[in-house]
Coordinates of C-alpha atoms and ligand atoms in Angstrom, one line a residue:
X27 CA -218.8 -13.3 -134.3
X28 CA -219.8 -11.9 -137.7
X29 CA -221.8 -8.7 -138.6
X30 CA -225.2 -8.7 -140.2
X31 CA -224.6 -6.1 -142.9
X32 CA -227.5 -4.5 -144.8
X33 CA -226.9 -2.6 -147.8
X34 CA -229.7 -1.6 -150.5
X35 CA -231.1 1.6 -152.1
X36 CA -232.5 4.5 -150.2
X37 CA -235.9 3.7 -148.6
X38 CA -235.4 -0.3 -149.2
X39 CA -235.9 -0.1 -145.0
X40 CA -232.4 -0.6 -143.9
X41 CA -232.7 1.5 -140.9
X42 CA -236.2 0.2 -139.5
X43 CA -235.2 -3.5 -140.2
X44 CA -231.5 -2.9 -139.1
X45 CA -232.9 -1.7 -135.6
X46 CA -235.3 -4.1 -135.3
X47 CA -233.0 -6.9 -136.0
X48 CA -230.5 -5.3 -133.7
X49 CA -233.0 -5.3 -131.2
X50 CA -234.4 -8.8 -131.6
X51 CA -231.0 -10.3 -131.6
X52 CA -229.4 -8.0 -128.7
X53 CA -226.9 -6.8 -131.4
X54 CA -225.7 -3.3 -131.8
X55 CA -226.8 -1.5 -134.5
X56 CA -224.5 0.6 -136.7
X57 CA -225.5 3.3 -138.9
X58 CA -222.5 4.5 -141.3
X59 CA -224.5 7.6 -142.0
X60 CA -224.7 8.2 -138.4
X61 CA -221.4 7.5 -137.7
X62 CA -220.3 10.0 -140.4
X63 CA -222.4 12.7 -139.4
X64 CA -221.4 12.5 -135.9
X65 CA -217.6 12.4 -137.2
X66 CA -218.0 15.4 -139.3
X67 CA -220.5 17.3 -136.9
X68 CA -223.0 18.1 -139.7
X69 CA -225.5 16.3 -141.9
X70 CA -225.0 14.1 -144.9
X71 CA -227.0 16.7 -146.8
X72 CA -224.6 19.6 -145.7
X73 CA -221.5 17.3 -146.8
X74 CA -222.8 16.6 -150.3
X75 CA -223.8 20.6 -150.7
X76 CA -220.5 21.9 -148.9
X77 CA -217.5 19.2 -149.8
X78 CA -219.4 17.3 -152.7
X79 CA -220.1 13.7 -153.1
X80 CA -216.5 12.3 -153.8
X81 CA -215.5 13.7 -150.0
X82 CA -218.6 12.1 -148.6
X83 CA -217.6 8.7 -150.5
X84 CA -213.8 8.7 -149.0
X85 CA -215.6 9.4 -145.5
X86 CA -218.3 6.4 -146.4
X87 CA -215.1 4.4 -147.2
X88 CA -213.2 5.0 -143.9
X89 CA -216.4 4.3 -142.1
X90 CA -217.2 1.2 -143.3
X91 CA -213.8 -0.2 -142.8
X92 CA -214.1 0.7 -139.1
X93 CA -217.6 -0.2 -138.4
X94 CA -216.5 -3.8 -140.5
X95 CA -213.7 -4.6 -137.7
X96 CA -216.6 -4.8 -134.9
X97 CA -218.2 -7.9 -134.6
X98 CA -221.7 -9.1 -134.0
X99 CA -223.0 -5.6 -135.0
X100 CA -225.7 -4.9 -137.6
X101 CA -224.6 -2.8 -139.8
X102 CA -226.7 -0.3 -141.8
X103 CA -224.5 1.0 -144.9
X104 CA -225.6 3.4 -146.9
X105 CA -227.4 3.0 -150.6
X106 CA -224.1 3.7 -152.3
X107 CA -221.8 1.7 -149.9
X108 CA -221.8 -1.4 -152.8
X109 CA -220.4 0.9 -155.4
X110 CA -216.7 0.6 -154.2
X111 CA -215.1 -2.9 -154.6
X112 CA -213.4 -2.2 -151.0
X113 CA -216.1 -1.5 -149.1
X114 CA -218.0 -4.6 -150.0
X115 CA -214.9 -6.7 -149.5
X116 CA -214.6 -5.1 -146.1
X117 CA -218.1 -5.6 -144.9
X118 CA -218.3 -9.3 -146.5
X119 CA -215.1 -10.1 -145.0
X120 CA -216.5 -10.1 -141.3
X121 CA -220.0 -10.1 -142.1
X122 CA -223.1 -11.7 -144.2
X123 CA -224.2 -9.2 -146.6
X124 CA -228.4 -8.9 -146.9
X125 CA -229.4 -6.6 -149.7
X126 CA -233.0 -4.8 -149.4
X127 CA -234.5 -4.5 -152.5
X128 CA -238.1 -2.5 -153.3
X129 CA -239.9 -1.3 -156.5
X130 CA -239.1 1.9 -157.7
X131 CA -242.7 3.4 -156.9
X132 CA -242.4 2.0 -153.1
X133 CA -239.2 3.5 -152.9
X134 CA -240.3 6.9 -154.2
X135 CA -243.6 6.7 -151.7
X136 CA -241.4 5.8 -148.9
X137 CA -238.7 8.6 -149.6
X138 CA -240.9 11.7 -151.0
X139 CA -241.9 13.1 -147.5
X140 CA -238.0 13.4 -146.4
X141 CA -235.4 16.0 -148.0
X142 CA -232.5 14.7 -146.3
X143 CA -231.3 12.6 -149.1
X144 CA -229.2 14.7 -151.5
X145 CA -229.4 12.2 -154.5
X146 CA -233.2 12.3 -154.6
X147 CA -233.6 16.3 -154.3
X148 CA -234.2 16.7 -158.0
X149 CA -236.9 17.7 -160.1
X150 CA -238.4 14.0 -161.1
X151 CA -237.2 11.8 -158.0
X152 CA -239.1 8.6 -159.3
X153 CA -237.1 9.0 -162.5
X154 CA -233.9 9.7 -160.8
X155 CA -234.7 6.3 -158.5
X156 CA -235.2 4.1 -161.7
X157 CA -232.1 5.4 -163.4
X158 CA -229.9 4.7 -160.2
X159 CA -231.6 1.5 -159.4
X160 CA -231.0 -0.1 -162.9
X161 CA -227.3 1.2 -162.5
X162 CA -227.0 -0.3 -159.4
X163 CA -228.3 -3.5 -159.7
X164 CA -225.0 -5.3 -160.9
X165 CA -223.5 -3.9 -157.4
X166 CA -226.6 -4.9 -155.1
X167 CA -226.4 -8.5 -156.6
X168 CA -223.1 -9.1 -154.8
X169 CA -225.0 -9.4 -152.0
X170 CA -225.1 -12.7 -149.9
X171 CA -228.8 -12.5 -149.5
X172 CA -231.8 -10.7 -151.0
X173 CA -235.0 -9.6 -149.2
X174 CA -237.9 -7.7 -151.5
X175 CA -239.3 -5.2 -148.9
X176 CA -242.1 -4.4 -151.5
X177 CA -242.8 -8.1 -150.9
X178 CA -242.8 -8.9 -147.4
X179 CA -243.4 -7.2 -144.0
X180 CA -240.9 -5.3 -141.7
X181 CA -241.1 -8.5 -139.3
X182 CA -240.8 -10.9 -142.2
X183 CA -237.6 -9.6 -143.4
X184 CA -236.4 -9.5 -140.1
X185 CA -237.6 -13.0 -139.4
X186 CA -235.5 -13.9 -142.5
X187 CA -232.3 -12.0 -142.1
X188 CA -232.1 -13.4 -138.1
X189 CA -232.7 -17.2 -139.3
X190 CA -230.4 -17.1 -141.9
X191 CA -227.7 -15.2 -139.8
X192 CA -228.1 -17.8 -136.9
X193 CA -228.1 -20.8 -139.4
X194 CA -224.7 -19.2 -141.0
X195 CA -223.4 -18.7 -137.3
X196 CA -224.2 -22.4 -136.3
X197 CA -223.5 -24.0 -139.4
Ligands
S3P472 C1 -226.8 7.3 -150.5 C2 -227.7 7.1 -149.7 C3 -228.1 7.7 -148.5 C4 -226.6 8.4 -148.0 C5 -226.1 9.1 -148.8 C6 -226.0 8.6 -150.2 C7 -226.7 6.7 -151.9 O1 -227.8 6.6 -147.3 O2 -225.2 7.5 -147.4 O3 -227.5 10.4 -149.0 O4 -225.8 7.1 -152.7 O5 -227.8 5.8 -152.2 P1 -229.3 5.7 -147.0 O6 -229.6 4.6 -148.1 O7 -229.4 5.0 -145.8 O8 -230.4 6.5 -147.2

């Protein structure tokens, strides 16, 4: 059974939607970030601060490859997972990839109350969000399906993802 893979920028709803899709479809939920934190025994924030982004990206790749080998799971890949071609290939080889999108202002409003995302802990997070979104857009476009969570509710996004996944598995 294929995985449901959720990619997309920070704050687009991967965790909320991923957990709901998993619950509603009786599938297991894996968060690549949580798997990395469990393995390292520390937070993503500390990994970035103490070991740097390159170290995190290497761990992210390893974790994505092992999560991809699961079947029938919902995989919540981190916002930067699509930046490496090998990650996208691994995730797509055993899964259907959905990219969640949202407008920069919505991402800003959803993420501003949290401080655990090192890439957004800067003086002007909205400008950073816009800059990173623009840079990453071509990578996010590699997904099989796209859902704009600025336009649809969490429930509607889940309905769509489950419907497309079931259609693809039965078709
Ligand atoms: C990142 C997104 C984060 C986390 C790390 C880097 C990114 O995951 O993996 O802070 O590069 O966009 P979420 O998208 O789940 O917040």
